[in-house]
JSON list of C-alpha atoms in Angstrom, two decimals:
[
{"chain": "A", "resi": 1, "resn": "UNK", "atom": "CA", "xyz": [13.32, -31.73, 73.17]},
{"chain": "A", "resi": 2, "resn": "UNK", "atom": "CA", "xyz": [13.21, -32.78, 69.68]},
{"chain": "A", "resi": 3, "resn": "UNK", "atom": "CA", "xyz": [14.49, -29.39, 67.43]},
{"chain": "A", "resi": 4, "resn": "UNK", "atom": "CA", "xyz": [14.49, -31.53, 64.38]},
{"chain": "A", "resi": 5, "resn": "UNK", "atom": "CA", "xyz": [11.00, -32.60, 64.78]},
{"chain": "A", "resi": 6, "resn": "UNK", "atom": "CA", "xyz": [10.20, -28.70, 65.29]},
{"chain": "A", "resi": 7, "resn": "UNK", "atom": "CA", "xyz": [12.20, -27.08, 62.87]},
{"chain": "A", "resi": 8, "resn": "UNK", "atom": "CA", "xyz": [10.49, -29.22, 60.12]},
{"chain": "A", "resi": 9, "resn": "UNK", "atom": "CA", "xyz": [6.96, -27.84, 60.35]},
{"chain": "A", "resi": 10, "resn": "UNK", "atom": "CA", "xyz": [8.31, -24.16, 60.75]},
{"chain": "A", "resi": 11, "resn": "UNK", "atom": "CA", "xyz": [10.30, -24.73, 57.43]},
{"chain": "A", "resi": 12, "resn": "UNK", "atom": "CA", "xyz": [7.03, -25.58, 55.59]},
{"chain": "A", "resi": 13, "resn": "UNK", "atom": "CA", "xyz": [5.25, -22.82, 56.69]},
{"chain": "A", "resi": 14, "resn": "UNK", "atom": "CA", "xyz": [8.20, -20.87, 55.55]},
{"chain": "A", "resi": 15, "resn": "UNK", "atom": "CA", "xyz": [8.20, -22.29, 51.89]},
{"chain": "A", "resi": 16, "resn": "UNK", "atom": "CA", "xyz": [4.50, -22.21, 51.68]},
{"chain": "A", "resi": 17, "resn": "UNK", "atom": "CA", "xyz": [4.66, -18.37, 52.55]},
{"chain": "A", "resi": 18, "resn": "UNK", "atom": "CA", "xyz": [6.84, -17.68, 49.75]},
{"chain": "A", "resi": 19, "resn": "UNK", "atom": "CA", "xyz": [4.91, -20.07, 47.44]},
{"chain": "A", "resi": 20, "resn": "UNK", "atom": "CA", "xyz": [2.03, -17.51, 48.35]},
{"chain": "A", "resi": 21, "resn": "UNK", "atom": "CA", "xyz": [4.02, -14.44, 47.61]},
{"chain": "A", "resi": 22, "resn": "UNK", "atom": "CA", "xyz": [5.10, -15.71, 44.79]},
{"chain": "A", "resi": 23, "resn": "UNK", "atom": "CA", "xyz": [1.08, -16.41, 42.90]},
{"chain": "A", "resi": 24, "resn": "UNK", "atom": "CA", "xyz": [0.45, -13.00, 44.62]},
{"chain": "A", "resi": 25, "resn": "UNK", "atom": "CA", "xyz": [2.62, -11.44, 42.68]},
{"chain": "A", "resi": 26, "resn": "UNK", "atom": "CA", "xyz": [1.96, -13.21, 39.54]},
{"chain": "A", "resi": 27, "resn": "UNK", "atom": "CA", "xyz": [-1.74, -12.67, 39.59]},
{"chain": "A", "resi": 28, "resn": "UNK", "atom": "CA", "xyz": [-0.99, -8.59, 40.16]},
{"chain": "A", "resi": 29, "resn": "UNK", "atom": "CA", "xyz": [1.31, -9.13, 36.60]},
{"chain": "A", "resi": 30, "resn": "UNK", "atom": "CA", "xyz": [-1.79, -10.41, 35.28]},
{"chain": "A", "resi": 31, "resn": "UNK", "atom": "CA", "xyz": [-4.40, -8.34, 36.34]},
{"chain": "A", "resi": 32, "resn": "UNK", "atom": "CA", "xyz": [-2.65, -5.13, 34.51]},
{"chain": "A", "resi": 33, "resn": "UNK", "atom": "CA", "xyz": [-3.40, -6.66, 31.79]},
{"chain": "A", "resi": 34, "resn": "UNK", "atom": "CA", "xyz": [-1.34, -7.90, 28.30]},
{"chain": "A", "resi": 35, "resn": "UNK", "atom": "CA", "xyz": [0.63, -5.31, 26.82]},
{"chain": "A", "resi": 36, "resn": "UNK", "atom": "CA", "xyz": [-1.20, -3.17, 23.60]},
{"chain": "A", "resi": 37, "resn": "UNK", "atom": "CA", "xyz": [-0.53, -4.46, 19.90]},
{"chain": "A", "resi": 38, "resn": "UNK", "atom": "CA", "xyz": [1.75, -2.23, 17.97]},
{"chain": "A", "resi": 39, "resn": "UNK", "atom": "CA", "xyz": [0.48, 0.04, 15.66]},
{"chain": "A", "resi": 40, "resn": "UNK", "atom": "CA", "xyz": [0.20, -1.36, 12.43]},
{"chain": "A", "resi": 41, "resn": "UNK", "atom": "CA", "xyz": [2.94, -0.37, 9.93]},
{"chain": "A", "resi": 42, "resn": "UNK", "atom": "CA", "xyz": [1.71, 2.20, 7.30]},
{"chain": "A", "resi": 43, "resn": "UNK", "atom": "CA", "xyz": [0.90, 1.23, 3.77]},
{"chain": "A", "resi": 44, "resn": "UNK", "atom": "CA", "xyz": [3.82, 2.07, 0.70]},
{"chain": "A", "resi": 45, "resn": "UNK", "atom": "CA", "xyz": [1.01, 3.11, -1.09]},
{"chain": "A", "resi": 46, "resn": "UNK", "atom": "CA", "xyz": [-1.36, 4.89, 0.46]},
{"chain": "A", "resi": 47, "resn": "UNK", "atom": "CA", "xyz": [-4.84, 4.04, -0.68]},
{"chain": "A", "resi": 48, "resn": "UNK", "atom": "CA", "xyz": [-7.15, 6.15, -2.88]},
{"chain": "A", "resi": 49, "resn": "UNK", "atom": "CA", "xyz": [-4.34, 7.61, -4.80]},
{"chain": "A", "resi": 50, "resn": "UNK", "atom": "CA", "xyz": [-5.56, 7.94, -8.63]},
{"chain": "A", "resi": 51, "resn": "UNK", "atom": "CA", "xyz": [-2.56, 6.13, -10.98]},
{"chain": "A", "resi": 52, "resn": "UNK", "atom": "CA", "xyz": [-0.28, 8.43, -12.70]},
{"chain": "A", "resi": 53, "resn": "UNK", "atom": "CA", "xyz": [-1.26, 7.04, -16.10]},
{"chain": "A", "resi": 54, "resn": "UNK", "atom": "CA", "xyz": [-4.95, 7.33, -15.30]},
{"chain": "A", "resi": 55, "resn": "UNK", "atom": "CA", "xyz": [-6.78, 8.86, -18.49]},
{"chain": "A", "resi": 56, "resn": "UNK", "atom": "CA", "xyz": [-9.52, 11.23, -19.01]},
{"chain": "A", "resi": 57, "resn": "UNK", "atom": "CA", "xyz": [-12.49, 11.36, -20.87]},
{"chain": "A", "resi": 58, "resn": "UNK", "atom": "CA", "xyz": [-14.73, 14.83, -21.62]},
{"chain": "A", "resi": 59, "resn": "UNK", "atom": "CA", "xyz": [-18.43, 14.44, -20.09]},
{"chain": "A", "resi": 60, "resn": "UNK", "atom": "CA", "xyz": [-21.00, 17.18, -20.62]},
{"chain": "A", "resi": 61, "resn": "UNK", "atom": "CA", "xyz": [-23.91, 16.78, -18.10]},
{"chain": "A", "resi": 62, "resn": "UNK", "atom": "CA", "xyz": [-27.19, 16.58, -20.35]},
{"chain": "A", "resi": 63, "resn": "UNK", "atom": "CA", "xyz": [-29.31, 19.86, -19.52]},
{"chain": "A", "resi": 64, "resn": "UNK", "atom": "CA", "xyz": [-26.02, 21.73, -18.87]},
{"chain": "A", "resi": 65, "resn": "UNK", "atom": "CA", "xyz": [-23.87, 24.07, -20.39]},
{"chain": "A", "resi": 66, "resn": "UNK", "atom": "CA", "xyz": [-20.31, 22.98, -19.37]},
{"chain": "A", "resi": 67, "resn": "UNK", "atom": "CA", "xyz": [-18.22, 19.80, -19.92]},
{"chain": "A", "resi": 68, "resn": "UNK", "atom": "CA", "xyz": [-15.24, 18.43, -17.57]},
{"chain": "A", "resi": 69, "resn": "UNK", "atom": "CA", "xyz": [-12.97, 15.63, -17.97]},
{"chain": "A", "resi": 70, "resn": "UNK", "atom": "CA", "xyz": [-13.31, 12.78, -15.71]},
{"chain": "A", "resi": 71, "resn": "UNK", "atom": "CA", "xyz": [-11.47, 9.69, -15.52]},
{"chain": "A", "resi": 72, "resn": "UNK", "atom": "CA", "xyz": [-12.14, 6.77, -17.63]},
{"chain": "A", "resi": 73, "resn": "UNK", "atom": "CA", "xyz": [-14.20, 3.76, -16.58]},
{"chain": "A", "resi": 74, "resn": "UNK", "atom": "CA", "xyz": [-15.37, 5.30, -13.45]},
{"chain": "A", "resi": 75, "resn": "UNK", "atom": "CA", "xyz": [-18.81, 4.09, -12.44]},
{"chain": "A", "resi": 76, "resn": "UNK", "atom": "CA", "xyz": [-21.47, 7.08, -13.35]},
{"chain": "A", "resi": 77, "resn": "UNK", "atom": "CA", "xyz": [-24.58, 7.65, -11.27]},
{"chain": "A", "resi": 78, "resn": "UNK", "atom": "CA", "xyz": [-27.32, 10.82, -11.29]},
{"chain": "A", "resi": 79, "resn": "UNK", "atom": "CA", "xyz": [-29.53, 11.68, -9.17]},
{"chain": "A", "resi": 80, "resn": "UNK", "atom": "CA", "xyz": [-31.83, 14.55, -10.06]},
{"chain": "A", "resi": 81, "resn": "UNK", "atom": "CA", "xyz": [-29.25, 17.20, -10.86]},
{"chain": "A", "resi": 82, "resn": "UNK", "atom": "CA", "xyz": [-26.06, 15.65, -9.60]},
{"chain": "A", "resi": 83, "resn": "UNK", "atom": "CA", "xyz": [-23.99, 13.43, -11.71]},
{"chain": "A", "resi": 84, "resn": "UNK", "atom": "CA", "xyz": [-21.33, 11.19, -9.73]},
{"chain": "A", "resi": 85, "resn": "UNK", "atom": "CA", "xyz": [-18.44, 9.44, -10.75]},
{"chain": "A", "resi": 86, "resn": "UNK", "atom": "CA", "xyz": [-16.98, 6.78, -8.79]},
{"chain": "A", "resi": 87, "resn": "UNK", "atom": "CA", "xyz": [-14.07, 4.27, -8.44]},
{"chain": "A", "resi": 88, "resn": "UNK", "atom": "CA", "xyz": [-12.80, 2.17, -5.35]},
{"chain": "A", "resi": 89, "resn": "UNK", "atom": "CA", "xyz": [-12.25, 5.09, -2.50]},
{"chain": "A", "resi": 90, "resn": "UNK", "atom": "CA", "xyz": [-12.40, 8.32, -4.76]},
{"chain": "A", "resi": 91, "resn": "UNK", "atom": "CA", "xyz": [-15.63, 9.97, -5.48]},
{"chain": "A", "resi": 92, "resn": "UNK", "atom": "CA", "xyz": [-16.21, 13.21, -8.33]},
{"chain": "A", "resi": 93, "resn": "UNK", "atom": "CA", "xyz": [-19.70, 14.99, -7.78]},
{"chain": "A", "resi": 94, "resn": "UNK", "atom": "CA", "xyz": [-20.97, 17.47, -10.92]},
{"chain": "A", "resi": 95, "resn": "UNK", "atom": "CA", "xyz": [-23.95, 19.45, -10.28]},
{"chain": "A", "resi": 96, "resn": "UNK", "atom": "CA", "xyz": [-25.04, 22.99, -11.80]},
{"chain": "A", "resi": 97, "resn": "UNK", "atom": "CA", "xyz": [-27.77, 25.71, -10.76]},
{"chain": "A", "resi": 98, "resn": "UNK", "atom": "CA", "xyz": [-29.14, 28.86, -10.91]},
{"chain": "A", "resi": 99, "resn": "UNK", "atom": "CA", "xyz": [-27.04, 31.95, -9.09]},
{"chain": "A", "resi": 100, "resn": "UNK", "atom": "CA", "xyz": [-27.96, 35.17, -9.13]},
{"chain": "A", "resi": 101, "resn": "UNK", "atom": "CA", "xyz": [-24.31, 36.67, -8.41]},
{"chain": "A", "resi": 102, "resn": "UNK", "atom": "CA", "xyz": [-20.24, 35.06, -8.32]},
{"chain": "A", "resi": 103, "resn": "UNK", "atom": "CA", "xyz": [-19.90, 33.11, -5.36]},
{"chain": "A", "resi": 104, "resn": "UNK", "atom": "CA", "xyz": [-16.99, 34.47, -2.35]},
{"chain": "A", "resi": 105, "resn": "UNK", "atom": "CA", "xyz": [-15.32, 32.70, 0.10]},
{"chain": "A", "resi": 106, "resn": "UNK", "atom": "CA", "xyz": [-18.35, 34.33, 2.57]},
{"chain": "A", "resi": 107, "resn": "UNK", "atom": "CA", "xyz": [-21.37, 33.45, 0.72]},
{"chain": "A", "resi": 108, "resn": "UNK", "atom": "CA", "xyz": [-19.76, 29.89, 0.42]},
{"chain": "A", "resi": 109, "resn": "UNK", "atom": "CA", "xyz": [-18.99, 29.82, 3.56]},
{"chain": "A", "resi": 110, "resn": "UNK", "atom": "CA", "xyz": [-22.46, 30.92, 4.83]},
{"chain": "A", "resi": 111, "resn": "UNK", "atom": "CA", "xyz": [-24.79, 29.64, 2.32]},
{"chain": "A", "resi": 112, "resn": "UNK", "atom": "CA", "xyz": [-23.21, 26.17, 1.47]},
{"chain": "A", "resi": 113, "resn": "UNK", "atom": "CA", "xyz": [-21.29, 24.89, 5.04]},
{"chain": "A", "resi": 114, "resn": "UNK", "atom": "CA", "xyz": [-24.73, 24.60, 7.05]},
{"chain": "A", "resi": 115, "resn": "UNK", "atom": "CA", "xyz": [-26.14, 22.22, 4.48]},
{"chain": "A", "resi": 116, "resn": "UNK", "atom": "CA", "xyz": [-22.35, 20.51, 4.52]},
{"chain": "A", "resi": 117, "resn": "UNK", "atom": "CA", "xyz": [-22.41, 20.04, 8.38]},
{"chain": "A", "resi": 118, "resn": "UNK", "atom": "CA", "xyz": [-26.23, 17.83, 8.00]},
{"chain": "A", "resi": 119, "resn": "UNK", "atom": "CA", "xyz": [-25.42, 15.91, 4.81]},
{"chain": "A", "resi": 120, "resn": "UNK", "atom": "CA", "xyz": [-21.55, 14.93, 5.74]},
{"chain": "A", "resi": 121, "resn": "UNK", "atom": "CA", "xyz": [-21.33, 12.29, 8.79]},
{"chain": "A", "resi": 122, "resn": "UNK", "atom": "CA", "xyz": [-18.65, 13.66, 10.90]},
{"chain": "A", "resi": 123, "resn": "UNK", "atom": "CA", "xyz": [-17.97, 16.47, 9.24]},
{"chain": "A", "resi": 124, "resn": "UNK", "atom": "CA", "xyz": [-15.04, 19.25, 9.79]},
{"chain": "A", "resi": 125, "resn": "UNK", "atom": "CA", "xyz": [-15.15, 22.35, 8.41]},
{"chain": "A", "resi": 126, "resn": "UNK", "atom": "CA", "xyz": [-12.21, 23.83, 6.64]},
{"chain": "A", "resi": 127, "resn": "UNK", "atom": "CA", "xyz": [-11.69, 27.12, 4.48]},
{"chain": "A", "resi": 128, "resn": "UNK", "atom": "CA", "xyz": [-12.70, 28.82, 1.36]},
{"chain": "A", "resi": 129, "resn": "UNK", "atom": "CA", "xyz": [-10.81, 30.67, -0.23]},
{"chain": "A", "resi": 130, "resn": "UNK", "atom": "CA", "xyz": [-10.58, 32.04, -4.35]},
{"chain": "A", "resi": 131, "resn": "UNK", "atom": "CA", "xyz": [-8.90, 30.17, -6.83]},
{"chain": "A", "resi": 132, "resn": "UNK", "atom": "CA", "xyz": [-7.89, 30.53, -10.73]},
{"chain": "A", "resi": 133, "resn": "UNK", "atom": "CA", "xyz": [-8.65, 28.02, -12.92]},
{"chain": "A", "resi": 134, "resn": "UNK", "atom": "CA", "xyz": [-8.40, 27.73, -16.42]},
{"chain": "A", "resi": 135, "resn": "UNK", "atom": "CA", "xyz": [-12.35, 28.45, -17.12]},
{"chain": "A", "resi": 136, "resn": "UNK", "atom": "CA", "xyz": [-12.07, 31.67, -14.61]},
{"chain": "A", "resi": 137, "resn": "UNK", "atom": "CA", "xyz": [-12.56, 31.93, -11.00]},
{"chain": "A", "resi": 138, "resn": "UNK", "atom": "CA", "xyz": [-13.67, 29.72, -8.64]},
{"chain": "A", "resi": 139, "resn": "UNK", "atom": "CA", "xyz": [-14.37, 29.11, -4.85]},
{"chain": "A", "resi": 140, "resn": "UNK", "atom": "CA", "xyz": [-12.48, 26.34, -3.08]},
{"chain": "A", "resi": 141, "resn": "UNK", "atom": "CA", "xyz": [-13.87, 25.03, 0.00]},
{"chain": "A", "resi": 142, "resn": "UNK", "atom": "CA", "xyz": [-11.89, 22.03, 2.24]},
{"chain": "A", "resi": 143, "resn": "UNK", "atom": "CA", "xyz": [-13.25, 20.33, 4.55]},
{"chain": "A", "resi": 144, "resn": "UNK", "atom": "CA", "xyz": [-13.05, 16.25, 6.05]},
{"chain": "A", "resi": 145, "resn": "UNK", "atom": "CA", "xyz": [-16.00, 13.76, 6.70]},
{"chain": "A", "resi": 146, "resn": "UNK", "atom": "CA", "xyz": [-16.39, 10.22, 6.87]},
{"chain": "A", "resi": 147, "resn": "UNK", "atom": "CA", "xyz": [-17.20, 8.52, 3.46]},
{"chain": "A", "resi": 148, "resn": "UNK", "atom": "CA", "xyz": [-20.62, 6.43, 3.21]},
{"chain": "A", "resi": 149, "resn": "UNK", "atom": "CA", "xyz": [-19.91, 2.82, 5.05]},
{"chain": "A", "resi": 150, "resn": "UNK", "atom": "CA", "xyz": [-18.61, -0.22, 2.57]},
{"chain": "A", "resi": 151, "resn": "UNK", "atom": "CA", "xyz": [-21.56, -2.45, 2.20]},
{"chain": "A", "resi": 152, "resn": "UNK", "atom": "CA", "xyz": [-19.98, -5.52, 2.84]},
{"chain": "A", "resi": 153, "resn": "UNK", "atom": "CA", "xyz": [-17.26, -4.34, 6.00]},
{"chain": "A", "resi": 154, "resn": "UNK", "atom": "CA", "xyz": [-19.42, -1.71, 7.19]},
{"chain": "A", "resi": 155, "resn": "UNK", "atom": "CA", "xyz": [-16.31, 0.43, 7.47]},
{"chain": "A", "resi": 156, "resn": "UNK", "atom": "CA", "xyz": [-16.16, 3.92, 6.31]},
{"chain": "A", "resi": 157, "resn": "UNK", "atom": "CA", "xyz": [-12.90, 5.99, 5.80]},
{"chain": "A", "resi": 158, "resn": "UNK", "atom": "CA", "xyz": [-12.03, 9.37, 6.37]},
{"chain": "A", "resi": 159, "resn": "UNK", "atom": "CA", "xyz": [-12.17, 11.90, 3.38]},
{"chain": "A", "resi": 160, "resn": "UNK", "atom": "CA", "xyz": [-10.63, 14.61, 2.46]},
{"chain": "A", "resi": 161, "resn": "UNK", "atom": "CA", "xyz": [-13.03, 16.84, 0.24]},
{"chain": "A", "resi": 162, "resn": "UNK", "atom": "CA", "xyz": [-12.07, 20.12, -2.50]},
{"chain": "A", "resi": 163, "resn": "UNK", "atom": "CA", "xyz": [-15.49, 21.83, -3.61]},
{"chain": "A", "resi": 164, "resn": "UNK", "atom": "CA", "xyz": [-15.35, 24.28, -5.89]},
{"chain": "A", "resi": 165, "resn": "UNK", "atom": "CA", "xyz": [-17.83, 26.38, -7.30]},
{"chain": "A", "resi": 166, "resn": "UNK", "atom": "CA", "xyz": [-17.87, 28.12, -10.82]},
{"chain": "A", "resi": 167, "resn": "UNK", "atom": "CA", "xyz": [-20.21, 30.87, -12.19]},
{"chain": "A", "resi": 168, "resn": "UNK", "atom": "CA", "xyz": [-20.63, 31.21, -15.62]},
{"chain": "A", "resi": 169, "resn": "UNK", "atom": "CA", "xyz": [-24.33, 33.39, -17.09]},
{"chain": "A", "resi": 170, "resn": "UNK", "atom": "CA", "xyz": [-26.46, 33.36, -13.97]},
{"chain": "A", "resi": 171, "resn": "UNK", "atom": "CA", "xyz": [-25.52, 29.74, -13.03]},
{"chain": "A", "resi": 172, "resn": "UNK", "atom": "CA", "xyz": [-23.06, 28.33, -10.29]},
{"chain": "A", "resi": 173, "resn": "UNK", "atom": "CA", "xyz": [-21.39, 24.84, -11.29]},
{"chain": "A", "resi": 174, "resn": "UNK", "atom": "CA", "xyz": [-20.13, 22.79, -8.36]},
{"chain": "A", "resi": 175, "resn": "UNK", "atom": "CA", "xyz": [-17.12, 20.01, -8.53]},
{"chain": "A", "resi": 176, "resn": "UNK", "atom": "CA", "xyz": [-16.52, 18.60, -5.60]},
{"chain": "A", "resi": 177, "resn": "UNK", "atom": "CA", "xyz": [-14.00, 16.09, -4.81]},
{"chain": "A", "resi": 178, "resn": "UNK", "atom": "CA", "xyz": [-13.15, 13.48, -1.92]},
{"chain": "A", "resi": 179, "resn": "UNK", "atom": "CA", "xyz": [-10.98, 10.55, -1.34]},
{"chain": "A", "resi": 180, "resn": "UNK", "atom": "CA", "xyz": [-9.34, 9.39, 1.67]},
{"chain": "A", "resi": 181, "resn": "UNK", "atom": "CA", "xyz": [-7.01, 11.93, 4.09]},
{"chain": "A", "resi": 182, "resn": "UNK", "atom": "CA", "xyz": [-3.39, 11.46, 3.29]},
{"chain": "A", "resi": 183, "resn": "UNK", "atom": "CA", "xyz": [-4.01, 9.98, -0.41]},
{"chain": "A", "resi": 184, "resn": "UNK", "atom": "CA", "xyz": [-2.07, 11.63, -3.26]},
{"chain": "A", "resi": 185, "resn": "UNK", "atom": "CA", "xyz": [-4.88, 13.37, -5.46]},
{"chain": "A", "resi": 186, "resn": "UNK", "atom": "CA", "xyz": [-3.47, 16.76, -5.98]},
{"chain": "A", "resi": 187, "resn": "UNK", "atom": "CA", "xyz": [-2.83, 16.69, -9.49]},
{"chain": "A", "resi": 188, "resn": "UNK", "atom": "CA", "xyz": [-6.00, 14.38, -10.43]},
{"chain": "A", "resi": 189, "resn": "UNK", "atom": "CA", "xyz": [-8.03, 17.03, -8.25]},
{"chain": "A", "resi": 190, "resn": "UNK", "atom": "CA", "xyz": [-6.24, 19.80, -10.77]},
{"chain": "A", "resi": 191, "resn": "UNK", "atom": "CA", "xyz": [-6.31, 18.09, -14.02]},
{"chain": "A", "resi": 192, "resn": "UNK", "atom": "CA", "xyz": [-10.19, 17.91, -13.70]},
{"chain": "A", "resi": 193, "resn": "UNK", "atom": "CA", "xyz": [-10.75, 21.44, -12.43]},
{"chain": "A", "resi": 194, "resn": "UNK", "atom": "CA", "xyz": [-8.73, 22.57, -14.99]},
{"chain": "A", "resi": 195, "resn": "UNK", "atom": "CA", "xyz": [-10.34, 20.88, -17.33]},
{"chain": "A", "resi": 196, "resn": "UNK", "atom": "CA", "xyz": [-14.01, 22.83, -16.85]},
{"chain": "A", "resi": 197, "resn": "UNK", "atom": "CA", "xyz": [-15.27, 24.86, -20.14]},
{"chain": "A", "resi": 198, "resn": "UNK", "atom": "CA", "xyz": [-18.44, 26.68, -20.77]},
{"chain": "A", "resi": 199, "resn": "UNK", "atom": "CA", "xyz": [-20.58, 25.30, -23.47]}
]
């Protein structure tokens, strides 16, 4: 009896068993997949915030009685009786209309949200609550949506939107501002608020 000559073939079936295992296992690595990308590292600066040295310029809305500052060299629009100022991420919206009585956090709340909720894509309500400003009273209202989509990326960014409303004589003047979640706009946001006076 040759054991050599039998020993041989057993051996190969041996080391092409393990050669076997071995791609097994291999293609069950693979088949979970590669491993995520990290998440990307956040910016310094986060974007939309307004520059500390930004300056302001008054603007009186023609057919209005009030005047706000808003910053300079923004791009102006209007469209019937809102007036919009715009640069890069950060948007300011000035409109004004009859109002029979002072708004409250309530009558905001149920008179101005439902129209929010349809015009806002994505929209989250927040809260309203009363605030002092230097022209009087006002109702604040926070609340987040996405912003329109960027013509050229088609990407649209998460804002973060303050709307106040004013009364003044029988007539309600709203300010509302957005820019993206997270940016720095708080004193901006103030500076024009503050800024409001009756004409």
């Amino acid at each position: 009896m040759n054991v050599r000559g039998t020993l041989a073939p057993c051996a190969g079936v041996v080391l092409l068993t393990a050669v076997l295992a071995g791609c097994g296992a291999s293609g069950s690595a693979t088949a979970a997949g590669p491993k995520p990308p990290p998440p990307a590292p956040a910016e310094s600066n986060p974007p939309g915030d307004i520059p500390d040295n930004q300056a302001y310029v008054p603007f009186a809305p023609p057919g209005t009685g009030f005047t706000v500052s808003v910053p300079e060299g923004w791009a102006r629009t209007t469209t019937g009786p809102v007036t919009t100022f715009t640069d890069k991420l950060n948007r300011i919206e000035l409109s004004e209309h009859p109002a029979a009585k002072p708004p409250t956090p309530a009558s905001v709340t149920a008179g101005d949200v439902p129209s929010l909720a349809k015009a806002v894509p994505a929209f989250a309500p927040g809260k309203a609550t009363e605030v002092s400003r230097k022209a009087g009273p006002a109702v604040r209202y926070t609340y987040q949506g996405n912003s329109a989509a960027d013509p050229v990326t088609g990407k649209a960014v998460r804002d973060a939107f303050e709307r106040y409303v004013f009364h003044h004589r029988g007539r309600d003047v709203v300010v509302t501002l957005s820019g993206p979640v997270h940016a720095d706009n708080v004193d901006p946001w103030r500076t024009v608020t503050d800024s409001l006076r009756w004409r």
